[in-house]
Amino acid sequence: MKFHRYALLLLLLSSLFPPPCLCQLNDDVLGLIVFKSALLDPHQSLSSWNEDDASPCAWKFVQCNSGNARVSELHLDSLSLSGKISRSLEKLTSLKLLSLSNNNLSGPISPDLALIPTLDHLDLSRNSLSGNLPPSLAALQFLHLSHNALSGPLPDNMFDNSLSPRFLSLAGNRLEGPLPASLSKCVTLNHLNLSSNRFSGGFPRGIWSLERLRTLDLSRNVLSGEIPAGMASVHNLKELDLHGNQFSGSLPSEIGLCPHLSKIDFSYNFITGAVPESLQKLNELAYLSISNNFITGDFPQWIGGMSSLEHVDFSSNALTGSVPSSIGELKSMKFLNLVQNKLIGGIPSSLGECWSLSVLRLGGNAFNGTIPNGLFDMKLEELDVSRNEVTGFVPPPSSKLYESLEILDLSGNNLVGDIPPEMGLLSKLRYLNLSWNHLESRMPPELGYFQNLTVLDLRSNALTGSIPGDICDSGSLAILQLDDNSFVGPIPDQIGNCSSLYLLSLSHNSLSGRIPESVSLLSKLKILKLEENELSGEIPPQLGRLENLLIANISHNRLVGRLPAGGIFQTLDATSIDGNMGICSPLVKSPCVMNVPKPLVLDPYAYASQPGREARSPPRRTFLSVSAIVAISAAAFISVGVLVITLLNASARRRIAFFDNALESMCSSSTRSANMAAGKLLLFDSKSAAERLCNVDLNSVLNKAAKIGEGVFGSVYKATTDGTTVAIKRLLTSNRVQYQEEFDREVRILGKAKHPNLNPLRGYYWTPELQLLVSDYAAEGSLQARLHESASPPMTWGERFRIVVGTAKGLAHLHHSFRPPIIHYNLKPSNVLVDENVNPKISDFGLARLLTKHVVSNRFQSAMGYVAPELACQSLRVNEKCDVYGFGVMVMEVVTGRRAVEYGEDNVVILSDHVRVAVEQGNVVECVDPGMREYPEEEVLPLLKLALVCTSQIPSTRPSMAEVLQILQVINTPLPNRIHPQF
Ligand SMILES: *[C@@H]1O[C@H](CO)[C@@H](O)[C@H](O)[C@H]1NC(C)=O
Ligand SMILES: *[C@@H]1O[C@H](CO)[C@@H](O)[C@H](O)[C@H]1NC(C)=O
């Protein structure tokens, strides 16, 4: 009893008043306190570690051996500790397990850790430890050093003293050099992971002698050479991962002799040959990837027997043949990737029976037939059938798919028909790609339901309708590509809701209206492609705020005005802005149009003769696709050698004042058709529908008249009766229209063509021998004279442009106000009269109606230089586009002051060729009439380009005169801030 009380007192005393130096400080306490002092412990995880304690066994994360009260295990994982691992841990001489994984520890690993005799488990994984790997550590049973920054090679004899290693992982370091041969001594090894280093050299043959190996991971190194034989001896192997090396040769044929394999990954190597037959014996295999090799031969037909398969990846090889329908027996399969092989035949409908399947990728093969409906009745998350030869319709998705599908790629097939409206119910869809098919429907409005849609790609189909405004209701859309369809209408204002959008690509549609200002809200936008639409108006200046924009293309629309000041717009190159109606940029050598309130639509019918009298052609609303201006025909010009050129000119024309009210006195009112007025002059009244017959002996008038010209259709005379001067054209008698009725009808039609830019036909005279046409006489002579013969000063640019526009208006009236159109057939400067105000008036229009076709084509050869190529070739259908050709040549003459064809000593210069070369070489200024002192360069180039398109060899690529007028308006629109002295 006494003893007991004494002992108790002693114990009590010693714990209340521990004598400081009475006993030696515990080694474990010392080691751990010093270890702690080298660390940064941001969360105070080690606050229980108190240096005043006699024993560390009660400290957090510390375990002691109950026998000797020494520290045996230290678990300090995931405590955000940083700093270095102190050598003081050597003091813990009973330590068996040290685990410091997932901290931020740095510095080298002390080799002396291996001096702790009891240590057999070291886990320093997921830190930032660097330096070489101390070879001494290889003696540990469990060594986990993965995901650090260890570097250098491993000594070849590193594992010589490894007695009973079980687990070795050095994955995710920067170790290099060959794998040590001594690895083969680690016969007790279960788990070997050397992945994600820079190990090189061959596959160490000795590894196959590690019979207890269950996991072998050498992935992501630069190991090369063939995989050696001998694999059969690692018959316990469960997981084999060699992906991401440079192994070559074929897959090991003995692989089927490792019956417990559940995972095989040979992907991303250079492996050739066929899939080994022995593979089918692996009925525990769940994960099989041989993707991204050069594996050939037929797709394994026995695959249906490998019932444990869950993950199958054969992608990016060269497998041939078809997929057997037995694949439907793989009921556990969740993932099947056959992308990018050479598989053919139909997609087995039995795939619909793989009810675990959630990812199915079949893209980039040659599968044909239709998409099995069953595939749209599964719980798939991803379906990729892209880039095959699949035909038929897109099956309607079933309700199972509504809740699961996130990725759908059917692009690059031959699918037809609608986008099924049920598609809108795929509420989880993130990626939808139906591009490059032949889908025809409107875009289903339900597409706006998608809450998480990030990519919508419907390019290159035949989709119609407008872009729905709710397309961005979810706000998650990042990529929207609708290019190359037939979408119409405006870009919806709500596009501004697409706040995540970084690629907006709507090119090659028929979108119209303005670019919405709200596009400027797309602050993440990197790529904006709007080219080849019909967008008009000015580009909203707010688009300059798009700071992230890297690429923008707005070419080939009808945009005008300044480019936005900020962002990428001022640095766009010409190809991104070309082909608009008037973008203002120093890079674009085309017209600049600003502050235009409305799209330019000039009504070519404004001067229609009298409503109701002539059937008008329905208004053509098509604009010229301005690309035509650039697309200068490359067709060869008519060979110069075959030309028989007799340029007739009206050199005799002189300036004579012209008067109205001609022949008034000798005429009486008449009603038409009483008789055909043979031998009398019939005058059309310009103001009323009345006509007058005049008893004038025009034969005798003609005898006194002066012949002033000779044209394709006959001679022209100036005649004066009673002080009135008129022009009388005597038509060629041969091949004329035989009957007066026919002649009368045709001339009356021409008589109705009244327009400020047409020289009106006043009347006619008909006898079987003589046909005369009477018209006003132009005081100032013809354009031919003004350009090439006149002594008066050269015309200003403004005068020239006025002539071009006026001529275009006159022609547009002839072409578009009459049905069938009145074709001039012979437009050239000598047929364009110019009055004292420099207003042009087209004369001699439509005369071909009065002659037979034979004469027309023969006669035209004499007007070479103006004649459209199709006129020279009688088999072609001729329409009003031949006048457009003549107009084009005339424009070139007006700009250059040169003749359509000029003869030198030993060469012939064809003006349109000359201009074409100049434009192509950028020497436009050199071909401008040197007589003009001042002219705006920015108008000259587009005008000449227009002229070149008008003289395209292919009639259908020439613009209509209405389109020409629109373009002319754009080329020369008076700007508020630009001075036009000539206008
Ligand atoms: C699919 O392709 C195979 C082989 O190329 C061919 O025999 C078969 O007729 C094709 N089937 C269809 C529906 O086109
Ligand atoms: C959309 O994505 C978010 C975040 O990934 C997710 O939480 C949400 O469930 C998704 N919504 C749908 C309908 O899939």
mmCIF file of C-alpha atoms and ligand atoms in Angstrom, residues 427-428 451-452, ligand 2:
data_model
loop_
_atom_site.group_PDB
_atom_site.id
_atom_site.type_symbol
_atom_site.label_atom_id
_atom_site.label_comp_id
_atom_site.label_asym_id
_atom_site.label_seq_id
_atom_site.Cartn_x
_atom_site.Cartn_y
_atom_site.Cartn_z
ATOM 1 C CA SER A 427 -32.329 19.394 -73.931
ATOM 2 C CA LYS A 428 -28.767 18.488 -73.032
ATOM 3 C CA GLN A 451 -29.982 25.357 -72.858
ATOM 4 C CA ASN A 452 -26.386 24.347 -73.116
HETATM 5 C C1 LIG B 2 -26.102 22.669 -68.576
HETATM 6 O O1 LIG B 2 -24.780 22.692 -68.089
HETATM 7 C C2 LIG B 2 -24.688 22.888 -66.704
HETATM 8 C C3 LIG B 2 -23.229 23.026 -66.329
HETATM 9 O O2 LIG B 2 -22.477 22.094 -67.016
HETATM 10 C C4 LIG B 2 -25.355 21.734 -65.976
HETATM 11 O O3 LIG B 2 -25.296 21.909 -64.601
HETATM 12 C C5 LIG B 2 -26.811 21.675 -66.434
HETATM 13 O O4 LIG B 2 -27.438 20.560 -65.870
HETATM 14 C C6 LIG B 2 -26.894 21.578 -67.942
HETATM 15 N N1 LIG B 2 -28.259 21.669 -68.348
HETATM 16 C C7 LIG B 2 -28.824 20.742 -69.090
HETATM 17 C C8 LIG B 2 -30.240 20.936 -69.424
HETATM 18 O O5 LIG B 2 -28.220 19.771 -69.469
#
